[in-house]
Amino acid sequence: MAQVTRVTEHGGGVWSIPVPIPDNPLGHTLVHLLDTDRGPVLIDTGWDDPTAWDTLTAGLAACGTSVADVHGVLVTHHHPDHHGLSGQVREASGAWIAMHAADAQVVRRTREAEPSRWLIYLEEKLSAAGAPEEHLAPLRAGRAAGRAGLPGQRPALPDREIVPGELLDLPGRRLRAVWTPGHTPGHVCLHLEEAHPAAGEGMPGHGRLFSGDHLLPEITPHIGLYEDPDDTTVIDPLGDYLDSLERVAALAPAEVLPAHQYAFTDAPARVRALLSHHEERLAGLLTLLTTPLTPWQLAESMEWNRPWEQIPYGSRNIAVSEAEAHLRRLVKLGRAEAVPGSNPVMYQAM
């Protein structure tokens, strides 16, 4: 039976339900429930998994409601630990699903793409980044065997759009969308522009912020190149993320309710720490780039939470994407450049 004792009531018609993520060190996604005059609205839903579903439904019961009563689902971003159960919630309740247009487009392309498209894209991308043959071989073997690639490639299509800057249509509540691209192109935070329940106790700040993965108390969210095989736009996701952090700091919410770990205060201080972290990391990469390196070689040389040889196969792909995002930022800032004629392309500090 799913455990529901960890459901947390945050006051003012807000609860959080920790929904487990299978085989993931993050442990769970904090699905937030917001009471409205038309019924409960969920902010994210958790991973599409039977145990996660059982935990979500039991958690809703512990909050005094049920999945059948859910009025709507607000998705902070399209990743499967946030959007995964949205379709099942809609089937059980008739709820609408809302998402920023940029992430909705990713969902649409993912649903419409040929099953093998992801493996082809990933092989081409990693090859261009300088990945060794032994890393590319499993992708080629998977394609030859007819494997489709990543699971969860049929996510639910949203039927409403979250428009940045606008108040959402939630009777009895003031919840405003804040576009915070970086982790994904359409990531949104949601600012509850209502007095914090502890405001009378002198808590400083303005309302509460549902921050998704954008702002977490201890974790630096992954910032990589957006994985969309059919989008060739030259982007700067790290630059987007840093700008988005500044936007959130300016809101100065009294409390942040993130999608992982735990609620926390002093968002501006956390933003300052993240800005410093990325500036230090960019400076460190410039030191590495005194010798020309491919994105793969740069990822091998970067500091991670474990030595490179201990990083699993799939996580290496994510690490290379993060290295590429940092390279894009350095190039845009005029602090690094591609080495002319190099193939695979190498980068060097300027």
Coordinates of C-alpha atoms in Angstrom, one line a residue, residues 15-339:
W15 CA -0.4 20.6 -0.1
S16 CA 2.5 18.6 -1.4
I17 CA 2.6 14.8 -2.3
P18 CA 6.0 13.1 -2.7
V19 CA 5.5 10.8 -5.8
P20 CA 8.3 8.3 -6.3
I21 CA 10.5 8.2 -9.3
P22 CA 11.6 4.7 -10.1
D23 CA 15.3 4.0 -10.0
N24 CA 16.3 7.6 -9.7
P25 CA 18.5 9.2 -7.0
L26 CA 16.2 12.2 -6.7
G27 CA 13.7 9.8 -5.0
H28 CA 10.5 11.6 -5.7
T29 CA 8.7 14.5 -7.4
L30 CA 6.8 16.9 -5.1
V31 CA 3.4 17.1 -6.7
H32 CA 1.6 20.2 -5.4
L33 CA -2.1 20.4 -4.9
L34 CA -3.7 23.9 -5.0
D35 CA -7.3 24.2 -3.9
T36 CA -9.5 26.4 -6.0
D37 CA -13.2 27.4 -6.1
R38 CA -13.7 24.9 -9.0
G39 CA -11.8 22.0 -7.3
P40 CA -8.2 20.9 -6.8
V41 CA -5.5 21.7 -9.4
L42 CA -2.3 19.8 -9.5
I43 CA 1.1 21.3 -10.3
D44 CA 2.9 18.5 -12.0
T45 CA 1.8 14.8 -11.6
G46 CA 4.9 12.6 -11.3
W47 CA 6.4 9.7 -13.3
D48 CA 4.1 7.4 -15.3
D49 CA 4.5 4.3 -13.2
P50 CA 2.0 2.1 -11.3
T51 CA 3.6 2.8 -7.9
A52 CA 3.7 6.5 -8.6
W53 CA 0.0 6.4 -9.6
D54 CA -1.0 4.6 -6.4
T55 CA 1.0 7.1 -4.3
L56 CA -0.5 10.1 -6.1
T57 CA -4.1 8.8 -5.7
A58 CA -3.5 7.8 -2.0
G59 CA -1.9 11.2 -1.4
L60 CA -4.9 13.0 -2.9
A61 CA -7.1 11.0 -0.5
A62 CA -4.9 12.1 2.4
C63 CA -5.5 15.7 1.3
G64 CA -9.2 15.2 1.5
T65 CA -9.9 14.8 -2.2
S66 CA -9.6 12.3 -5.0
V67 CA -8.2 12.1 -8.5
A68 CA -11.8 12.2 -9.9
D69 CA -12.2 15.7 -8.4
V70 CA -9.1 17.2 -10.0
H71 CA -10.1 20.2 -12.0
G72 CA -6.8 20.9 -13.9
V73 CA -3.1 20.1 -14.2
L74 CA -0.4 22.7 -14.5
V75 CA 2.8 21.3 -15.9
T76 CA 6.0 23.2 -15.1
H77 CA 7.8 21.4 -17.9
H78 CA 7.6 18.4 -20.1
H79 CA 10.1 16.0 -18.4
P80 CA 8.5 12.6 -17.5
D81 CA 8.9 13.0 -13.7
H82 CA 6.6 16.0 -14.0
H83 CA 4.3 15.4 -16.9
G84 CA 4.2 11.6 -16.9
L85 CA 0.9 10.9 -15.1
S86 CA -0.9 13.9 -16.6
G87 CA -2.8 11.9 -19.2
Q88 CA -3.9 9.3 -16.7
V89 CA -5.1 12.1 -14.4
R90 CA -7.1 13.6 -17.3
E91 CA -8.6 10.2 -18.1
A92 CA -9.7 9.7 -14.5
S93 CA -11.1 13.2 -14.0
G94 CA -11.7 15.0 -17.2
A95 CA -9.2 17.7 -16.0
W96 CA -7.5 20.0 -18.5
I97 CA -3.7 20.0 -18.9
A98 CA -1.8 23.2 -19.3
M99 CA 1.8 23.8 -20.4
H100 CA 3.9 26.5 -21.9
A101 CA 3.7 26.6 -25.8
A102 CA 7.5 25.8 -26.2
D103 CA 7.3 22.6 -24.2
A104 CA 4.0 21.7 -25.7
Q105 CA 5.7 21.8 -29.1
V106 CA 8.4 19.4 -27.8
V107 CA 5.6 17.0 -26.7
R108 CA 3.9 17.3 -30.1
R109 CA 7.1 16.6 -32.0
T110 CA 8.0 13.7 -29.7
R111 CA 4.6 12.1 -30.3
E112 CA 4.8 12.6 -34.1
A113 CA 8.4 11.5 -34.6
E114 CA 9.3 8.0 -36.0
P115 CA 10.2 5.6 -33.2
S116 CA 13.8 5.3 -34.2
R117 CA 14.3 9.1 -34.7
W118 CA 15.7 9.6 -31.2
L119 CA 18.4 6.9 -31.6
I120 CA 19.4 8.4 -35.0
Y121 CA 19.6 11.9 -33.5
L122 CA 21.5 10.9 -30.5
E123 CA 24.1 9.0 -32.5
E124 CA 24.6 11.9 -34.8
K125 CA 24.8 14.4 -32.0
L126 CA 27.3 12.4 -29.9
S127 CA 29.4 11.6 -33.0
A128 CA 29.6 15.3 -33.8
A129 CA 30.6 15.9 -30.1
G130 CA 33.6 13.5 -30.4
A131 CA 32.2 10.5 -28.7
P132 CA 34.4 7.4 -29.1
E133 CA 33.2 4.4 -31.2
E134 CA 32.6 2.2 -28.1
H135 CA 30.0 4.8 -26.9
L136 CA 28.3 5.0 -30.3
A137 CA 28.2 1.2 -30.9
P138 CA 25.2 0.5 -28.6
L139 CA 23.1 3.1 -30.3
R140 CA 23.8 1.6 -33.7
A141 CA 23.1 -1.9 -32.4
G142 CA 19.8 -0.7 -30.9
R143 CA 18.7 0.9 -34.1
A144 CA 19.6 -2.3 -36.0
A145 CA 17.6 -4.3 -33.5
G146 CA 14.6 -2.0 -34.0
R147 CA 14.6 -0.5 -30.6
A148 CA 12.7 2.8 -30.3
G149 CA 15.0 4.8 -27.9
L150 CA 13.8 6.5 -24.8
P151 CA 10.7 5.3 -23.0
G152 CA 7.7 7.5 -22.4
Q153 CA 7.6 8.9 -26.0
R154 CA 3.8 9.2 -26.0
P155 CA 3.3 11.9 -23.4
A156 CA -0.2 13.5 -23.1
L157 CA -0.8 16.5 -25.4
P158 CA -1.8 19.6 -23.3
D159 CA -5.1 21.2 -24.2
R160 CA -4.4 24.6 -22.6
E161 CA -1.5 27.0 -22.8
I162 CA 0.3 28.6 -19.9
V163 CA 0.9 32.2 -21.1
P164 CA 3.8 34.0 -19.3
G165 CA 2.9 37.0 -17.3
E166 CA -0.8 36.2 -17.2
L167 CA -2.9 35.1 -14.2
L168 CA -4.2 31.6 -14.7
D169 CA -7.9 31.0 -14.8
L170 CA -8.2 29.6 -11.3
P171 CA -11.3 31.0 -9.5
G172 CA -10.5 32.1 -6.0
R173 CA -6.7 32.1 -6.5
R174 CA -4.1 34.5 -7.9
L175 CA -1.5 32.4 -9.6
R176 CA 0.7 34.0 -12.3
A177 CA 2.9 32.3 -14.8
V178 CA 6.6 33.2 -15.0
W179 CA 8.5 31.9 -18.0
T180 CA 11.9 30.5 -16.8
P181 CA 13.6 28.7 -19.8
G182 CA 16.9 26.9 -19.3
H183 CA 16.1 23.5 -17.9
T184 CA 13.6 23.1 -20.8
P185 CA 12.6 25.8 -23.4
G186 CA 9.1 26.1 -21.9
H187 CA 9.8 25.7 -18.2
V188 CA 7.5 27.9 -16.0
C189 CA 7.4 28.8 -12.4
L190 CA 4.1 29.7 -10.9
H191 CA 3.8 32.7 -8.5
L192 CA 1.0 32.5 -6.0
E193 CA 0.4 36.2 -5.4
E194 CA -1.4 35.8 -2.1
A195 CA -0.3 36.5 1.4
H196 CA 1.8 33.7 2.9
P197 CA -0.1 31.9 5.7
A198 CA 2.8 32.9 8.0
A199 CA 2.8 36.6 6.9
G200 CA 1.3 37.5 10.2
E201 CA 4.4 36.1 11.9
G202 CA 6.6 38.5 10.1
M203 CA 7.8 36.3 7.2
P204 CA 9.3 38.6 4.6
G205 CA 8.6 38.3 0.9
H206 CA 5.8 38.2 -1.6
G207 CA 3.6 35.1 -1.8
R208 CA 4.9 31.7 -2.7
L209 CA 6.6 30.3 -5.8
F210 CA 6.1 26.9 -7.3
S211 CA 9.5 26.6 -8.9
G212 CA 9.5 23.2 -10.6
D213 CA 13.1 22.3 -11.4
H214 CA 14.2 25.9 -11.9
L215 CA 15.1 26.7 -8.3
L216 CA 15.9 23.9 -5.9
P217 CA 17.4 24.2 -2.4
E218 CA 20.5 22.1 -2.8
I219 CA 20.6 20.8 -6.4
T220 CA 21.8 22.7 -9.5
P221 CA 19.4 21.6 -12.2
H222 CA 20.7 20.1 -15.4
I223 CA 21.2 22.7 -18.1
G224 CA 22.0 21.0 -21.5
L225 CA 21.1 21.5 -25.1
Y226 CA 17.4 21.0 -25.6
E227 CA 16.9 17.5 -26.9
D228 CA 14.6 18.1 -29.9
P229 CA 15.8 16.3 -33.1
D230 CA 13.7 18.5 -35.4
D231 CA 14.7 21.9 -34.0
T232 CA 17.9 23.2 -35.4
T233 CA 17.7 26.7 -33.8
V234 CA 21.0 27.8 -32.3
I235 CA 20.2 28.3 -28.7
D236 CA 21.9 29.4 -25.4
P237 CA 20.0 27.5 -22.7
L238 CA 22.5 28.4 -20.0
G239 CA 22.2 32.1 -20.8
D240 CA 18.4 31.6 -20.8
Y241 CA 18.7 29.9 -17.4
L242 CA 20.8 32.6 -15.8
D243 CA 18.5 35.4 -17.1
S244 CA 15.5 33.4 -15.7
L245 CA 17.2 33.1 -12.3
E246 CA 17.4 36.9 -12.1
R247 CA 13.7 37.2 -13.0
V248 CA 12.8 34.8 -10.1
A249 CA 15.1 36.7 -7.6
A250 CA 13.3 39.9 -8.4
L251 CA 10.0 38.3 -7.3
A252 CA 11.4 37.8 -3.8
P253 CA 8.8 35.2 -2.8
A254 CA 8.4 34.5 0.9
E255 CA 8.8 30.8 0.2
V256 CA 9.7 28.5 -2.6
L257 CA 7.9 25.2 -3.2
P258 CA 10.1 23.2 -5.5
A259 CA 9.4 19.9 -7.3
H260 CA 12.2 18.1 -5.5
Q261 CA 13.8 18.1 -2.0
Y262 CA 11.9 20.6 0.3
A263 CA 10.4 24.0 0.6
F264 CA 12.7 26.9 1.5
T265 CA 13.0 30.6 1.9
D266 CA 15.3 33.4 0.7
A267 CA 15.1 32.8 -3.0
P268 CA 17.4 35.7 -3.8
A269 CA 20.2 34.1 -1.8
R270 CA 19.8 30.8 -3.6
V271 CA 19.8 32.6 -6.9
R272 CA 23.1 34.4 -6.0
A273 CA 24.6 31.0 -5.1
L274 CA 23.6 29.5 -8.4
L275 CA 24.9 32.5 -10.4
S276 CA 28.2 32.2 -8.6
H277 CA 28.4 28.5 -9.2
H278 CA 27.9 28.9 -13.0
E279 CA 30.4 31.7 -13.2
E280 CA 33.0 29.6 -11.4
R281 CA 32.3 26.7 -13.6
L282 CA 32.6 28.8 -16.8
A283 CA 35.9 30.1 -15.5
G284 CA 37.1 26.6 -14.8
L285 CA 36.1 25.4 -18.3
L286 CA 38.1 28.3 -19.8
T287 CA 41.2 26.9 -18.0
L288 CA 40.6 23.5 -19.5
L289 CA 40.1 25.0 -23.0
T290 CA 43.6 26.4 -23.1
T291 CA 44.1 23.1 -24.9
P292 CA 41.6 22.6 -27.8
L293 CA 38.9 20.0 -26.8
T294 CA 35.9 18.4 -28.3
P295 CA 32.6 18.6 -26.2
W296 CA 33.2 14.9 -25.2
Q297 CA 36.7 15.6 -24.1
L298 CA 35.6 18.6 -22.1
A299 CA 32.9 16.6 -20.4
E300 CA 35.5 14.0 -19.5
S301 CA 37.6 16.7 -17.9
M302 CA 34.8 18.5 -16.0
E303 CA 34.1 17.9 -12.3
W304 CA 31.0 15.8 -11.7
N305 CA 29.6 14.1 -8.6
R306 CA 31.7 11.0 -9.3
P307 CA 34.7 10.2 -11.5
W308 CA 34.0 9.9 -15.3
E309 CA 34.7 6.2 -15.4
Q310 CA 31.9 5.7 -12.8
I311 CA 29.3 7.7 -14.7
P312 CA 26.7 5.4 -16.3
Y313 CA 26.2 5.4 -20.0
G314 CA 23.0 7.5 -20.2
S315 CA 24.3 10.0 -17.7
R316 CA 27.4 10.5 -19.9
N317 CA 25.0 11.6 -22.7
I318 CA 23.5 14.2 -20.3
A319 CA 27.0 15.3 -19.2
V320 CA 28.1 15.9 -22.8
S321 CA 24.9 18.0 -23.4
E322 CA 25.7 20.1 -20.3
A323 CA 29.3 20.6 -21.6
E324 CA 27.9 21.7 -24.9
A325 CA 25.5 24.2 -23.2
H326 CA 28.4 25.7 -21.4
L327 CA 30.4 25.9 -24.6
R328 CA 27.5 27.7 -26.3
R329 CA 27.6 30.3 -23.5
L330 CA 31.3 30.8 -23.7
V331 CA 31.2 31.3 -27.4
K332 CA 28.3 33.7 -27.1
L333 CA 30.2 35.7 -24.5
G334 CA 33.3 35.8 -26.8
R335 CA 35.4 33.8 -24.4
A336 CA 35.8 30.7 -26.5
E337 CA 35.7 29.7 -30.2
A338 CA 35.5 26.7 -32.5
V339 CA 38.8 25.6 -34.0

